[in-house]
mmCIF file of C-alpha atoms in Angstrom:
data_model
loop_
_atom_site.group_PDB
_atom_site.id
_atom_site.type_symbol
_atom_site.label_atom_id
_atom_site.label_comp_id
_atom_site.label_asym_id
_atom_site.label_seq_id
_atom_site.Cartn_x
_atom_site.Cartn_y
_atom_site.Cartn_z
ATOM 1 C CA UNK A 26 41.754 -20.425 31.884
ATOM 2 C CA UNK A 27 39.432 -23.025 30.723
ATOM 3 C CA UNK A 28 39.057 -26.469 32.628
ATOM 4 C CA UNK A 29 36.844 -29.209 33.309
ATOM 5 C CA UNK A 30 33.783 -28.007 35.051
ATOM 6 C CA UNK A 31 33.579 -24.480 33.513
ATOM 7 C CA UNK A 32 30.996 -22.708 32.144
ATOM 8 C CA UNK A 33 31.445 -21.263 29.013
ATOM 9 C CA UNK A 34 29.814 -19.309 26.019
ATOM 10 C CA UNK A 35 30.141 -20.590 22.509
ATOM 11 C CA UNK A 36 29.099 -17.925 19.663
ATOM 12 C CA UNK A 37 26.502 -20.050 18.115
ATOM 13 C CA UNK A 38 25.632 -22.920 20.431
ATOM 14 C CA UNK A 39 25.113 -20.640 23.745
ATOM 15 C CA UNK A 40 26.307 -21.697 27.220
ATOM 16 C CA UNK A 41 27.778 -24.866 27.874
ATOM 17 C CA UNK A 42 29.742 -26.760 30.840
ATOM 18 C CA UNK A 43 32.936 -28.299 29.939
ATOM 19 C CA UNK A 44 33.059 -32.269 31.399
ATOM 20 C CA UNK A 45 35.573 -33.933 29.771
ATOM 21 C CA UNK A 46 38.901 -33.450 27.449
ATOM 22 C CA UNK A 47 41.071 -35.459 25.151
ATOM 23 C CA UNK A 48 44.764 -33.830 24.342
ATOM 24 C CA UNK A 49 43.051 -31.788 21.383
ATOM 25 C CA UNK A 50 39.574 -31.139 22.439
ATOM 26 C CA UNK A 51 37.172 -30.165 25.126
ATOM 27 C CA UNK A 52 33.928 -32.326 25.754
ATOM 28 C CA UNK A 53 31.303 -29.801 26.268
ATOM 29 C CA UNK A 54 27.511 -30.143 26.965
ATOM 30 C CA UNK A 55 25.085 -27.912 25.708
ATOM 31 C CA UNK A 56 21.446 -27.899 26.534
ATOM 32 C CA UNK A 57 20.007 -27.517 23.081
ATOM 33 C CA UNK A 58 22.552 -29.433 21.189
ATOM 34 C CA UNK A 59 23.650 -31.972 23.818
ATOM 35 C CA UNK A 60 27.356 -33.352 23.774
ATOM 36 C CA UNK A 61 29.651 -31.619 21.339
ATOM 37 C CA UNK A 62 33.728 -31.786 21.061
ATOM 38 C CA UNK A 63 35.230 -28.571 20.405
ATOM 39 C CA UNK A 64 38.928 -28.175 19.396
ATOM 40 C CA UNK A 65 41.043 -26.498 22.079
ATOM 41 C CA UNK A 66 42.644 -24.177 19.960
ATOM 42 C CA UNK A 67 39.253 -23.039 18.783
ATOM 43 C CA UNK A 68 39.437 -19.373 20.463
ATOM 44 C CA UNK A 69 35.631 -18.607 19.895
ATOM 45 C CA UNK A 70 34.790 -19.860 23.557
ATOM 46 C CA UNK A 71 34.218 -17.109 26.531
ATOM 47 C CA UNK A 72 34.725 -18.173 30.061
ATOM 48 C CA UNK A 73 31.725 -17.677 31.964
ATOM 49 C CA UNK A 74 32.548 -19.350 35.168
ATOM 50 C CA UNK A 75 35.961 -20.920 36.182
ATOM 51 C CA UNK A 76 35.758 -24.635 36.731
ATOM 52 C CA UNK A 77 37.744 -27.308 38.809
ATOM 53 C CA UNK A 78 41.488 -27.290 37.961
ATOM 54 C CA UNK A 79 41.692 -30.815 39.033
ATOM 55 C CA UNK A 80 40.715 -32.836 35.993
ATOM 56 C CA UNK A 81 40.264 -36.057 38.205
ATOM 57 C CA UNK A 82 37.188 -34.742 39.762
ATOM 58 C CA UNK A 83 35.024 -37.690 38.645
ATOM 59 C CA UNK A 84 32.645 -35.349 36.907
ATOM 60 C CA UNK A 85 30.266 -37.438 34.769
ATOM 61 C CA UNK A 86 27.935 -36.495 31.784
ATOM 62 C CA UNK A 87 24.977 -36.869 34.185
ATOM 63 C CA UNK A 88 26.565 -34.428 36.624
ATOM 64 C CA UNK A 89 26.955 -31.933 34.083
ATOM 65 C CA UNK A 90 23.345 -32.295 32.392
ATOM 66 C CA UNK A 91 22.022 -31.814 35.678
ATOM 67 C CA UNK A 92 24.002 -28.858 36.626
ATOM 68 C CA UNK A 93 23.346 -27.212 32.968
ATOM 69 C CA UNK A 94 19.591 -28.070 33.260
ATOM 70 C CA UNK A 95 19.585 -26.298 36.575
ATOM 71 C CA UNK A 96 21.378 -23.115 35.187
ATOM 72 C CA UNK A 97 19.120 -22.866 32.343
ATOM 73 C CA UNK A 98 15.648 -23.619 34.237
ATOM 74 C CA UNK A 99 16.667 -20.662 36.363
ATOM 75 C CA UNK A 100 16.511 -18.609 33.281
ATOM 76 C CA UNK A 101 13.864 -19.865 31.259
ATOM 77 C CA UNK A 102 10.804 -22.149 31.915
ATOM 78 C CA UNK A 103 11.422 -24.133 28.495
ATOM 79 C CA UNK A 104 11.735 -27.718 30.145
ATOM 80 C CA UNK A 105 7.973 -28.074 30.887
ATOM 81 C CA UNK A 106 6.405 -31.660 30.068
ATOM 82 C CA UNK A 107 4.416 -31.673 27.077
ATOM 83 C CA UNK A 108 2.251 -34.375 26.083
ATOM 84 C CA UNK A 109 1.149 -35.477 22.614
ATOM 85 C CA UNK A 110 -2.489 -36.339 22.220
ATOM 86 C CA UNK A 111 -3.041 -39.897 23.061
ATOM 87 C CA UNK A 112 -4.545 -40.573 19.399
ATOM 88 C CA UNK A 113 -1.208 -40.196 17.914
ATOM 89 C CA UNK A 114 0.737 -42.549 19.969
ATOM 90 C CA UNK A 115 2.404 -45.349 17.539
ATOM 91 C CA UNK A 116 1.418 -43.110 14.641
ATOM 92 C CA UNK A 117 3.393 -42.034 11.621
ATOM 93 C CA UNK A 118 3.717 -39.243 9.417
ATOM 94 C CA UNK A 119 3.795 -40.052 5.887
ATOM 95 C CA UNK A 120 5.309 -37.510 3.111
ATOM 96 C CA UNK A 121 4.396 -38.768 -0.014
ATOM 97 C CA UNK A 122 5.569 -36.578 -3.127
ATOM 98 C CA UNK A 123 3.472 -36.091 -5.867
ATOM 99 C CA UNK A 124 5.901 -37.491 -8.070
ATOM 100 C CA UNK A 125 5.475 -41.491 -8.043
ATOM 101 C CA UNK A 126 8.757 -42.270 -9.335
ATOM 102 C CA UNK A 127 10.113 -40.804 -6.084
ATOM 103 C CA UNK A 128 10.029 -42.416 -2.809
ATOM 104 C CA UNK A 129 7.955 -41.053 0.478
ATOM 105 C CA UNK A 130 8.984 -40.806 3.656
ATOM 106 C CA UNK A 131 7.782 -42.113 6.991
ATOM 107 C CA UNK A 132 8.705 -40.446 10.379
ATOM 108 C CA UNK A 133 7.201 -41.309 13.487
ATOM 109 C CA UNK A 134 4.550 -38.897 14.950
ATOM 110 C CA UNK A 135 6.413 -38.769 18.418
ATOM 111 C CA UNK A 136 9.739 -37.852 16.739
ATOM 112 C CA UNK A 137 7.911 -34.984 14.644
ATOM 113 C CA UNK A 138 6.161 -33.811 17.600
ATOM 114 C CA UNK A 139 9.202 -33.614 19.707
ATOM 115 C CA UNK A 140 10.690 -31.338 17.127
ATOM 116 C CA UNK A 141 7.626 -28.936 17.105
ATOM 117 C CA UNK A 142 8.035 -28.907 20.825
ATOM 118 C CA UNK A 143 11.420 -27.816 20.890
ATOM 119 C CA UNK A 144 10.761 -25.334 18.171
ATOM 120 C CA UNK A 145 8.037 -23.924 20.083
ATOM 121 C CA UNK A 146 10.509 -23.750 23.065
ATOM 122 C CA UNK A 147 13.253 -22.067 21.408
ATOM 123 C CA UNK A 148 10.696 -19.331 20.265
ATOM 124 C CA UNK A 149 9.785 -18.951 23.594
ATOM 125 C CA UNK A 150 13.287 -18.349 24.535
ATOM 126 C CA UNK A 151 13.876 -16.110 21.325
ATOM 127 C CA UNK A 152 10.804 -14.196 22.754
ATOM 128 C CA UNK A 153 12.390 -13.832 26.198
ATOM 129 C CA UNK A 154 16.071 -12.795 24.825
ATOM 130 C CA UNK A 155 13.899 -10.135 22.612
ATOM 131 C CA UNK A 156 12.144 -8.647 25.574
ATOM 132 C CA UNK A 157 14.932 -8.555 27.739
ATOM 133 C CA UNK A 158 17.388 -7.167 25.587
ATOM 134 C CA UNK A 159 19.420 -4.419 26.796
ATOM 135 C CA UNK A 160 20.305 -2.141 23.674
ATOM 136 C CA UNK A 161 17.154 -3.024 21.577
ATOM 137 C CA UNK A 162 14.765 -0.175 21.237
ATOM 138 C CA UNK A 163 11.285 -0.203 22.267
ATOM 139 C CA UNK A 164 9.881 -0.292 18.883
ATOM 140 C CA UNK A 165 12.621 -2.758 17.622
ATOM 141 C CA UNK A 166 11.327 -5.041 20.254
ATOM 142 C CA UNK A 167 7.830 -4.689 19.201
ATOM 143 C CA UNK A 168 8.732 -5.526 15.775
ATOM 144 C CA UNK A 169 10.550 -8.591 16.709
ATOM 145 C CA UNK A 170 7.560 -9.528 18.819
ATOM 146 C CA UNK A 171 5.030 -9.188 16.069
ATOM 147 C CA UNK A 172 7.239 -11.365 13.822
ATOM 148 C CA UNK A 173 7.312 -14.058 16.730
ATOM 149 C CA UNK A 174 3.499 -13.737 16.996
ATOM 150 C CA UNK A 175 3.234 -14.376 13.368
ATOM 151 C CA UNK A 176 5.070 -17.407 13.724
ATOM 152 C CA UNK A 177 3.071 -18.783 16.662
ATOM 153 C CA UNK A 178 0.085 -18.071 14.334
ATOM 154 C CA UNK A 179 1.471 -20.223 11.374
ATOM 155 C CA UNK A 180 2.190 -23.188 13.874
ATOM 156 C CA UNK A 181 -1.387 -23.311 14.960
ATOM 157 C CA UNK A 182 -1.968 -26.008 12.504
ATOM 158 C CA UNK A 183 0.011 -28.454 14.743
ATOM 159 C CA UNK A 184 -2.062 -27.950 17.763
ATOM 160 C CA UNK A 185 -4.096 -30.938 16.884
ATOM 161 C CA UNK A 186 -0.839 -32.926 18.131
ATOM 162 C CA UNK A 187 -0.853 -31.326 21.622
ATOM 163 C CA UNK A 188 -2.950 -33.249 24.755
ATOM 164 C CA UNK A 189 -3.595 -29.930 26.456
ATOM 165 C CA UNK A 190 -4.837 -26.917 24.959
ATOM 166 C CA UNK A 191 -2.780 -25.051 27.395
ATOM 167 C CA UNK A 192 0.458 -26.257 25.198
ATOM 168 C CA UNK A 193 -1.234 -24.831 21.630
ATOM 169 C CA UNK A 194 0.343 -22.208 19.553
ATOM 170 C CA UNK A 195 -1.312 -18.882 19.629
ATOM 171 C CA UNK A 196 -1.251 -16.286 17.017
ATOM 172 C CA UNK A 197 -2.199 -12.773 16.964
ATOM 173 C CA UNK A 198 -5.951 -12.387 18.731
ATOM 174 C CA UNK A 199 -8.364 -10.491 16.834
#
């Protein structure tokens, strides 16, 4: 039975922890997407680990975030701190369409950088999942790994944003 404190698996959002409820919904914290509300009638949640039956446990969102981060950190090293190069502090990315009648868009460079880092971390998790997949043949793993390597190579343009060369995207070595 799903209760507050339970660790669950959602088909598209992955693992999460239930930290609250209303009459009709569960409040679930997912590491990648944060807090979500999902209807109790939804039957796509799989129970991984039972929670505390007592809904007055005083579990806070901060407790859940810490618990979920500990769980995910034990599986993946995707939470490292990655710094943006100092020269970009306070900068903005300006997207200007060729059509002068259309309005451009400005994005704070740190917001864009954060999204690039999240994408890099998710690629690393994908790479780990491919490499540890139990049913994929070795040739299939190699094929998928080659696609991931090409994606890293396509992302090298964004290396200029990183403070440390250790954080750079690297593609196929020649």
